Coordinates of C-alpha atoms in Angstrom, one line a residue:
Chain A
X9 CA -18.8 221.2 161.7
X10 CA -22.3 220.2 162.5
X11 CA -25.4 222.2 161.9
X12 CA -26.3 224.3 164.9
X13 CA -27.6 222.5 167.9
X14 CA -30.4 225.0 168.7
X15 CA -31.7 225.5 165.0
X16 CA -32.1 221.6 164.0
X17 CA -34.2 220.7 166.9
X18 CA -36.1 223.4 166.5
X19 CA -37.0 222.2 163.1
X20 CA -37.6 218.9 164.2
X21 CA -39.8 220.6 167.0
X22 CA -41.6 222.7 164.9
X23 CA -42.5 220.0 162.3
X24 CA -44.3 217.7 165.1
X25 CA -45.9 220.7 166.2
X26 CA -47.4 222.0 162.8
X27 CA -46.8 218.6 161.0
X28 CA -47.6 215.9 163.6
X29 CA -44.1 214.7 162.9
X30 CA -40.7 215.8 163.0
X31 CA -39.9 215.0 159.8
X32 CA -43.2 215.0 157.5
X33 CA -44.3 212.4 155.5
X34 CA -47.4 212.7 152.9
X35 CA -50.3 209.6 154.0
X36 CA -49.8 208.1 150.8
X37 CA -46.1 207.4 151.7
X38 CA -46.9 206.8 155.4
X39 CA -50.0 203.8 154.4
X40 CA -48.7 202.4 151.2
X41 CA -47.3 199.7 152.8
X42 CA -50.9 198.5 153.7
X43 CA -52.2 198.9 150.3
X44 CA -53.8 195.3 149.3
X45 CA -54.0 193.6 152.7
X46 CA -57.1 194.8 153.5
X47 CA -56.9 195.9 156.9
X48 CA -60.0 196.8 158.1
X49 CA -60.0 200.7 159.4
X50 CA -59.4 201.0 163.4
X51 CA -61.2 198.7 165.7
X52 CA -60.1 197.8 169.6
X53 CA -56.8 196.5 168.5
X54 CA -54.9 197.9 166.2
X55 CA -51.3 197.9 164.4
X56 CA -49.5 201.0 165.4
X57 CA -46.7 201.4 163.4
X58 CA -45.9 204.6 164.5
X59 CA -44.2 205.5 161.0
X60 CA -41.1 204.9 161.9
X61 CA -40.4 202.3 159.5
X62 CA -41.7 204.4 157.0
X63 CA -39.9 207.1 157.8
X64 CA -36.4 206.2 157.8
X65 CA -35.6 206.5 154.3
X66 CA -36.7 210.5 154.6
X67 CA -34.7 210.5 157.7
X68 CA -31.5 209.2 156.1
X69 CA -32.2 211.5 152.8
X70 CA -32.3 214.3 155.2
X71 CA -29.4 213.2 157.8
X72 CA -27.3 213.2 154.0
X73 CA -28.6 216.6 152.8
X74 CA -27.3 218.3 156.7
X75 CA -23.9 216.7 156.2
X76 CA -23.6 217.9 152.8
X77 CA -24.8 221.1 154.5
X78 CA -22.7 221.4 157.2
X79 CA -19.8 221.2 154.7
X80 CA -21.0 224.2 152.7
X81 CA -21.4 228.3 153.6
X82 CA -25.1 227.6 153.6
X83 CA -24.6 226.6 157.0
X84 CA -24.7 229.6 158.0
X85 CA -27.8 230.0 156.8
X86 CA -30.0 227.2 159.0
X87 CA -31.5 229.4 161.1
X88 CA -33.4 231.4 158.5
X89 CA -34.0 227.5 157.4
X90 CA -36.0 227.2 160.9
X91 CA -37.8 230.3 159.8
X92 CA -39.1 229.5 156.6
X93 CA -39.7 225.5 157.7
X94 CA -42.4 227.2 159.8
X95 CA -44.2 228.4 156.2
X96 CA -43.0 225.5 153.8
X97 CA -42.0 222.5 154.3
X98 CA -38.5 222.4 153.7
X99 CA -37.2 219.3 155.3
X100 CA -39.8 217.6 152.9
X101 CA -37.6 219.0 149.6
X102 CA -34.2 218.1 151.3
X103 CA -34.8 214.0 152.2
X104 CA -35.9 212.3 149.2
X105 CA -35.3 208.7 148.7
X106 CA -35.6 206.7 146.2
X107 CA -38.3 203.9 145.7
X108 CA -36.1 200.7 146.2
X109 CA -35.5 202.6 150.0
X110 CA -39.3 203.2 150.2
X111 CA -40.2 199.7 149.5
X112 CA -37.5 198.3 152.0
X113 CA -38.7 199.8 154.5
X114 CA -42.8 199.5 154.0
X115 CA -41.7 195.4 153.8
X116 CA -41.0 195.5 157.7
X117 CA -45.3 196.5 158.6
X118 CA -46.2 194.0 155.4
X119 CA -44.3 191.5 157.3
X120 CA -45.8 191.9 160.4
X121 CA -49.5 192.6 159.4
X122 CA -49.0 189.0 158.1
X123 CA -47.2 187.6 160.5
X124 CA -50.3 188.5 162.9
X125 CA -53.2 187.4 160.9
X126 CA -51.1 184.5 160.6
X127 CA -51.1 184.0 164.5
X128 CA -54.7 184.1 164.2
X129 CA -54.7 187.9 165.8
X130 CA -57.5 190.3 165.1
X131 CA -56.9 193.6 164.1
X132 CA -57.3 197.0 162.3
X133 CA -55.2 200.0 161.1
X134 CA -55.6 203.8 161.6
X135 CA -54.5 204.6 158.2
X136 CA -53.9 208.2 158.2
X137 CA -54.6 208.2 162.1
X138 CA -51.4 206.1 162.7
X139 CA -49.1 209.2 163.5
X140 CA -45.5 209.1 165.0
X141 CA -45.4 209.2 168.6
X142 CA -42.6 212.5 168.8
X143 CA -39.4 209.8 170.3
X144 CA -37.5 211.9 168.4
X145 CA -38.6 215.2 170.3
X146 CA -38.8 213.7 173.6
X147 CA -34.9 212.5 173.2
X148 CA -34.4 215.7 172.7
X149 CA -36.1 217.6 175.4
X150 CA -38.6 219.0 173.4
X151 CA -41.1 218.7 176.2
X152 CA -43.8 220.7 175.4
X153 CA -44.1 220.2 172.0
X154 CA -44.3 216.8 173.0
X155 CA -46.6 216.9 175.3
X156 CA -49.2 218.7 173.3
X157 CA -48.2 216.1 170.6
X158 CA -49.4 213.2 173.2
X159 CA -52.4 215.0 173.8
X160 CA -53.6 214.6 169.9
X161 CA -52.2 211.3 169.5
X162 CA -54.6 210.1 172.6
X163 CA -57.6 212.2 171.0
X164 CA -56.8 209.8 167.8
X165 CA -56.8 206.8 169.8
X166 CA -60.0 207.6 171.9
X167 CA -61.4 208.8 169.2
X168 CA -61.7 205.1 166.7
X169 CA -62.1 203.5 170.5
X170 CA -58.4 201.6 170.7
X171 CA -57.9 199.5 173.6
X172 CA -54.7 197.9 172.3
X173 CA -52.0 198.9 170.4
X174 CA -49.7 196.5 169.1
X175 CA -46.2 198.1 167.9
X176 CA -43.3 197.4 166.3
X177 CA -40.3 199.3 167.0
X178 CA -38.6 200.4 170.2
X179 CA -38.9 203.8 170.0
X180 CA -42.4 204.0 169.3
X181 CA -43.6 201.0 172.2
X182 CA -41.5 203.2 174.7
X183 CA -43.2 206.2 174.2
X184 CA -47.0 204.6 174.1
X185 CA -46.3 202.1 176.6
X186 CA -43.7 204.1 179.2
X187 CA -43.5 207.9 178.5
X188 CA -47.4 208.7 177.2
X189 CA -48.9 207.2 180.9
X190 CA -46.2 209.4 182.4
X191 CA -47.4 212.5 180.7
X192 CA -51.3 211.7 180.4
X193 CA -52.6 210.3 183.4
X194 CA -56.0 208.7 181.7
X195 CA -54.1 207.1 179.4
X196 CA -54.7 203.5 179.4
X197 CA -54.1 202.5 176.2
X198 CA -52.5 198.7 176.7
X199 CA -49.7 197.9 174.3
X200 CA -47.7 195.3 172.5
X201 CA -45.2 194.9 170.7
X202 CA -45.6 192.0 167.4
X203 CA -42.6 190.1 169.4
X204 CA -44.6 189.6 172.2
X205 CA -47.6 189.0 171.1
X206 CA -46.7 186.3 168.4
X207 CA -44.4 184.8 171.0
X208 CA -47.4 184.2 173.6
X209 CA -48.6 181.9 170.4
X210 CA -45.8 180.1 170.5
X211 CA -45.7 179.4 166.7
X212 CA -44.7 176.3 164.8
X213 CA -42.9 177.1 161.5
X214 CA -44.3 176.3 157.8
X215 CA -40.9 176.4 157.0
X216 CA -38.2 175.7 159.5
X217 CA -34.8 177.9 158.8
X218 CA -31.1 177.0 159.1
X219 CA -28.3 178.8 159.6
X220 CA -26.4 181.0 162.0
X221 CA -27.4 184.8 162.9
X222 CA -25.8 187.5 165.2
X223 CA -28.0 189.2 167.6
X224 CA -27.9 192.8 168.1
X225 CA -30.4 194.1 170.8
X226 CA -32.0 197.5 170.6
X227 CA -31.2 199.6 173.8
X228 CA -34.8 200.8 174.0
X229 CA -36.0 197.3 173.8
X230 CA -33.6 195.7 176.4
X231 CA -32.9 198.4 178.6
X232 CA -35.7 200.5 178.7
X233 CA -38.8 198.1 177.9
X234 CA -37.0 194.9 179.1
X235 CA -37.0 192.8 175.7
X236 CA -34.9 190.2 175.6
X237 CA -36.4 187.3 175.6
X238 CA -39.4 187.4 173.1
X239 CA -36.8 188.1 170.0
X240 CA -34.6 185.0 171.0
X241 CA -38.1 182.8 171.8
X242 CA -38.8 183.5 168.1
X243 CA -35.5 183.0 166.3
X244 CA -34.7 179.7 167.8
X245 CA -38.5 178.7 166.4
X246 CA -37.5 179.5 163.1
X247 CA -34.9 177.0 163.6
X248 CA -31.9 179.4 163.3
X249 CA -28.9 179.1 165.5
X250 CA -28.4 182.5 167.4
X251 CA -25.3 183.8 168.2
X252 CA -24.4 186.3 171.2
X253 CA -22.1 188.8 170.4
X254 CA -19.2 190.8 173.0
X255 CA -22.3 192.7 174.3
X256 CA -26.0 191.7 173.9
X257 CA -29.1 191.5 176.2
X258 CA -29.0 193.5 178.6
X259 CA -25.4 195.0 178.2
X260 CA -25.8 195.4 174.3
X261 CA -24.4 198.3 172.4
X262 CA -25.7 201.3 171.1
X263 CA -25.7 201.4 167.9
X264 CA -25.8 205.5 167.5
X265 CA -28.6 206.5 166.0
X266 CA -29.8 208.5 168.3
X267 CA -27.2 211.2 167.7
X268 CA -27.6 211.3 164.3
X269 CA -29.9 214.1 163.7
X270 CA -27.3 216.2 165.5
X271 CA -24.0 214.7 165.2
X272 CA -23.8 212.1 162.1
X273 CA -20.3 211.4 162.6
X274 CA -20.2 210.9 166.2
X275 CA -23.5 208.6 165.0
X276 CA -21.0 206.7 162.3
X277 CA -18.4 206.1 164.3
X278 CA -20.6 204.4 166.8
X279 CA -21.7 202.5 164.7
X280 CA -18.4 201.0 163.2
X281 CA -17.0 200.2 166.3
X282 CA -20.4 198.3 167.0
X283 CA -20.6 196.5 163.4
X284 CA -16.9 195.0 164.8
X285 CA -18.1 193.6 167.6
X286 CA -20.9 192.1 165.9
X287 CA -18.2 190.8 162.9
X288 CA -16.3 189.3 165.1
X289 CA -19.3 187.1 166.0
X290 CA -20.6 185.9 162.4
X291 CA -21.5 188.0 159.0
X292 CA -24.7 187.7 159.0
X293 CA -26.9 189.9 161.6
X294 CA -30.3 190.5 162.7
X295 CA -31.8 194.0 164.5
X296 CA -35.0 195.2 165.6
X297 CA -35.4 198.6 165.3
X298 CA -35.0 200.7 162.1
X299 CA -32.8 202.8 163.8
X300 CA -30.6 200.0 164.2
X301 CA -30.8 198.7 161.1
X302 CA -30.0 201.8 159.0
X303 CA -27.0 203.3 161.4
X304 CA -25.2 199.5 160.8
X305 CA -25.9 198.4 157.9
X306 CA -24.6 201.8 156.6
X307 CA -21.1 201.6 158.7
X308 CA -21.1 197.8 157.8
X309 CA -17.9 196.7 155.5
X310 CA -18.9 194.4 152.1
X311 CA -20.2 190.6 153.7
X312 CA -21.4 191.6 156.6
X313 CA -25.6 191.4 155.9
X314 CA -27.9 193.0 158.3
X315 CA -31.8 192.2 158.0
X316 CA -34.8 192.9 160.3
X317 CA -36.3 190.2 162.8
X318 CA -39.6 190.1 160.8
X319 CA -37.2 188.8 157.5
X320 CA -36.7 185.6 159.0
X321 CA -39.8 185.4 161.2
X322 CA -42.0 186.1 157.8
X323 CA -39.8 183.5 156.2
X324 CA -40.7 180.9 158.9
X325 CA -44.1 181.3 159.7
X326 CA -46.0 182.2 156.8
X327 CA -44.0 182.1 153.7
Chain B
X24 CA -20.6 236.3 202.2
X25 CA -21.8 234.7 198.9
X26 CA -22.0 231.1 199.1
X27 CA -20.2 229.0 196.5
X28 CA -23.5 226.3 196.0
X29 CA -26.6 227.7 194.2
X30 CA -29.3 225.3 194.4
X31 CA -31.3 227.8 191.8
X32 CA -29.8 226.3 188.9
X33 CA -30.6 222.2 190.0
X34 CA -34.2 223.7 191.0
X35 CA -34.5 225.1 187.3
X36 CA -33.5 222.5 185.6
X37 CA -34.8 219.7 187.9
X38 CA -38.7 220.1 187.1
X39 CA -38.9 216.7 186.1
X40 CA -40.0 214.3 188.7
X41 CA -37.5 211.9 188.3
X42 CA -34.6 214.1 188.6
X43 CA -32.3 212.5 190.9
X44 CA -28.5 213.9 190.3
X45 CA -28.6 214.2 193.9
X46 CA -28.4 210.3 194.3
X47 CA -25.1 210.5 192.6
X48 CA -22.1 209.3 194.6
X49 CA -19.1 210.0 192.1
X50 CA -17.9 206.4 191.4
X51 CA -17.2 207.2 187.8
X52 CA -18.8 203.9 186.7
X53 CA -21.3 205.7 184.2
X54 CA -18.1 207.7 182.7
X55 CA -16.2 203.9 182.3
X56 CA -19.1 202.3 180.3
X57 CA -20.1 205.1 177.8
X58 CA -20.3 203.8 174.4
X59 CA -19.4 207.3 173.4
X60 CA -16.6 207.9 175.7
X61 CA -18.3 211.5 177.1
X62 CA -15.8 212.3 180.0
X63 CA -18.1 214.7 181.4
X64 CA -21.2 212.9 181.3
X65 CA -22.9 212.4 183.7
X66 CA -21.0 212.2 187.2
X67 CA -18.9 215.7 186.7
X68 CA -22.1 217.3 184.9
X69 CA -24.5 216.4 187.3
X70 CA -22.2 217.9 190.2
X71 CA -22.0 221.1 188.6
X72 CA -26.1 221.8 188.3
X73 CA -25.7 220.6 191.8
X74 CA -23.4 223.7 192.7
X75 CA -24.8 225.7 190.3
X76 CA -22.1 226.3 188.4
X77 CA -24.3 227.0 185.3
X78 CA -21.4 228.4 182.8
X79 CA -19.7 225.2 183.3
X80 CA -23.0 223.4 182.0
X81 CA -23.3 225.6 179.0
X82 CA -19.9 225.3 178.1
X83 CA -20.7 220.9 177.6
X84 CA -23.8 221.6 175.8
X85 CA -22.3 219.4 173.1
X86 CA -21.5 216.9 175.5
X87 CA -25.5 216.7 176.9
X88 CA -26.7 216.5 173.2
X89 CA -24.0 213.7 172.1
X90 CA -25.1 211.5 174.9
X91 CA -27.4 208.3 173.0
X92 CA -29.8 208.1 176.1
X93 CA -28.9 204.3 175.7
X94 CA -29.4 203.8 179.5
X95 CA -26.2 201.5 179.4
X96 CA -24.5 203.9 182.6
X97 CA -27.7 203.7 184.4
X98 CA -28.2 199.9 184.2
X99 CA -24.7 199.6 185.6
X100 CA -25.0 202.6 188.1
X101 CA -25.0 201.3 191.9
X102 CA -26.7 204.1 193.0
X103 CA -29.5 204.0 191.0
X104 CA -29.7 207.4 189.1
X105 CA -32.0 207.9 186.4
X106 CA -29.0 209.2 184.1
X107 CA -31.1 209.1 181.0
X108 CA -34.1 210.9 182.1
X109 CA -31.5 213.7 184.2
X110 CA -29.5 214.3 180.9
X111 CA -33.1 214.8 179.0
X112 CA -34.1 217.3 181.6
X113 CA -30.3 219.2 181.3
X114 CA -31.4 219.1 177.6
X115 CA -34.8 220.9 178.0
X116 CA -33.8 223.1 180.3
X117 CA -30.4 224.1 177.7
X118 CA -33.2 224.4 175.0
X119 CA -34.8 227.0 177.0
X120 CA -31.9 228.7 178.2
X121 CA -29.6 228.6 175.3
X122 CA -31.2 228.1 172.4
X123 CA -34.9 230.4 173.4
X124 CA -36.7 226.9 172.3

């Protein structure tokens, strides 16, 4: 039985409303991953990670703690959860990874604040200004908490003067770059994601890769921000061979996520019948998102080896 | 004589600009490509907002919150609906209505 409906997004609705995110994540765990690069603080263009990246690992420690939940009596007992969540920060307690999952996922912005000053870009971080976006909320229908969200994450921005944003994930370059303009009619904010901006460079690899890869497209990349192209530009630089699996581009296949804080299993099973397809086309796979990346690599059977884009692209151009 | 349509209900729950249920024209395509295999979604669900036929919505609320807003119905749809963003406005308006959100 899954938690109730009703009771979990308004958790998740009341932490980006008091917590500025729907699941809450101390700065120290949201900026570690830029610890030692030296990023200088703001500036017209910035990385905006969005934390997602960083938050995954809380997400899946949490998504873990409701199934083992849902299984119990204490099920019952969710909505007085929703009630004290609004005091103390209970989803906090429940999702608590370890540090191996921590570091995994903080690699992904290391990658990509490298890969950039590679390129020769210029830019700053917000540091503890770089908050999540509420994609989570606005899947949900969470309107106004959103909305009021949007309204504090364009203060932020105004406020250190950002003109660009560059991104990294789906979820996060949809809502800056499609849903925020839609909500807030000065905002004008442009943004980026890394995958297009390095691919405008058109960089030359230091070290030119070999081997095959499977493609899995991200449907808020393809479908709703129309990337297809930049991803592929890039791989084939490295020197990679990319295959295409049943469904890709355009007409690729979800790979769940996005009814996991709800429905895990209906999430899982998504995902297993989307790691076939991708089997069926080689064993070794690369995503895009973090959403992605943890729904199949946790429904994926032993040999089959998902990594993110900025891996290989890392491995290419500035390893 | 009551009237079997109730355009209250597609008025309450289409605040959003962009939703268009209206535009649907019942091919089923959306229903044949769902990753998740929702029967309901979107074609029969949108038709009953459309007649107002609001207990028939509640009853699929697990339906409108198992659907992965992946877009793959509406890049396939021949009509043109904006599936995703009219199943996210079902959703806020359910969160009003049924859950007091």
């Amino acid at each position: 039985m899954p938690l109730p409906t009703g009771d979990v997004i308004g958790i998740l609705a009341d932490n980006l409303r008091l917590r500025k995110s729907v699941l809450p994540i101390s700065t120290r765990n949201a900026t570690r991953w830029a610890r030692g690069l030296d990023l200088p603080h703001g500036g017209e263009t910035v990385i905006y990670t969005g934390l997602m990246y960083q938050l995954i690992p809380y997400i899946e420690g949490l998504v873990k703690a409701e199934t083992r939940l849902a299984d119990s009596p204490l099920a019952r007992l969710t909505p007085l959860g929703r009630r004290l969540n609004r005091v103390v920060n209970i989803s906090a307690f429940m999702a608590r990874p370890s540090a191996g999952m921590k570091a995994l996922y903080d690699q992904v912005p290391i990658n990509v604040a490298r890969l950039l000053r590679q390129a020769g870009v210029e830019f700053g971080y917000l540091y503890k200004d770089d908050l999540y976006t509420g994609a989570l909320a606005h899947d949900l229908g969470a309107d106004e908490v959103v909305l009021e969200h949007a309204r504090r994450v364009h203060g932020v921005l105004k406020k250190h003067g950002v003109k660009t944003a560059i991104t990294l994930d789906p979820h996060t370059t949809n809502m800056l770059r499609s849903v925020y303009p839609k909500l807030l009619s000065d905002f004008d904010v442009q943004v980026k994601t890394y995958l297009e901006v390095l691919a405008e460079k058109e960089p030359i690899p230091r070290t030119a890769l070999s081997g095959e890869l499977v493609i899995h497209d991200s449907c808020v990349f393809s479908r709703y921000e129309n990337i297809v192209d930049e991803p592929r530009t890039l791989l084939v630089a490295t020197g990679m061979k990319i295959k295409e699996p049943e469904k890709s581009g355009r007409m690729t296949w979800c790979c769940g996520g996005p009814v996991e804080s709800l429905y895990p299993d209906k999430a899982h099973a998504n995902a297993q019948k989307r790691v076939e397809q991708l089997r069926a086309a080689g064993s070794e796979v690369v995503t895009m998102c973090p959403m992605c990346y943890v729904n199949l690599s946790g429904a994926a059977p032993e040999g089959v080896v998902f990594n993110d884009i900025s891996h290989y692209l890392y491995r290419a151009f500035v390893a | 004589m009551s009237t079997l349509v109730d355009p209250g209900l597609a008025a309450a729950v289409g605040t959003h600009e962009e939703f268009d249920a209206a535009a649907c024209m019942n091919c089923g395509v959306c229903t044949a490509v769902c990753p998740m295999g929702i029967e309901v979604l979107p074609r029969r669900l949108f038709r009953y907002v459309l007649l107002g036929m609001e207990e028939q919505v509640l009853q699929e609320t697990e339906s409108v919150y198992s659907c992965l807003l992946c877009k793959m119905c509406e890049v396939n749809c021949p009509a043109g609906v904006h599936i995703a963003e009219n199943v996210r406005s079902l959703r806020h308006h359910l969160n009003r209505k049924v859950f007091g959100l």
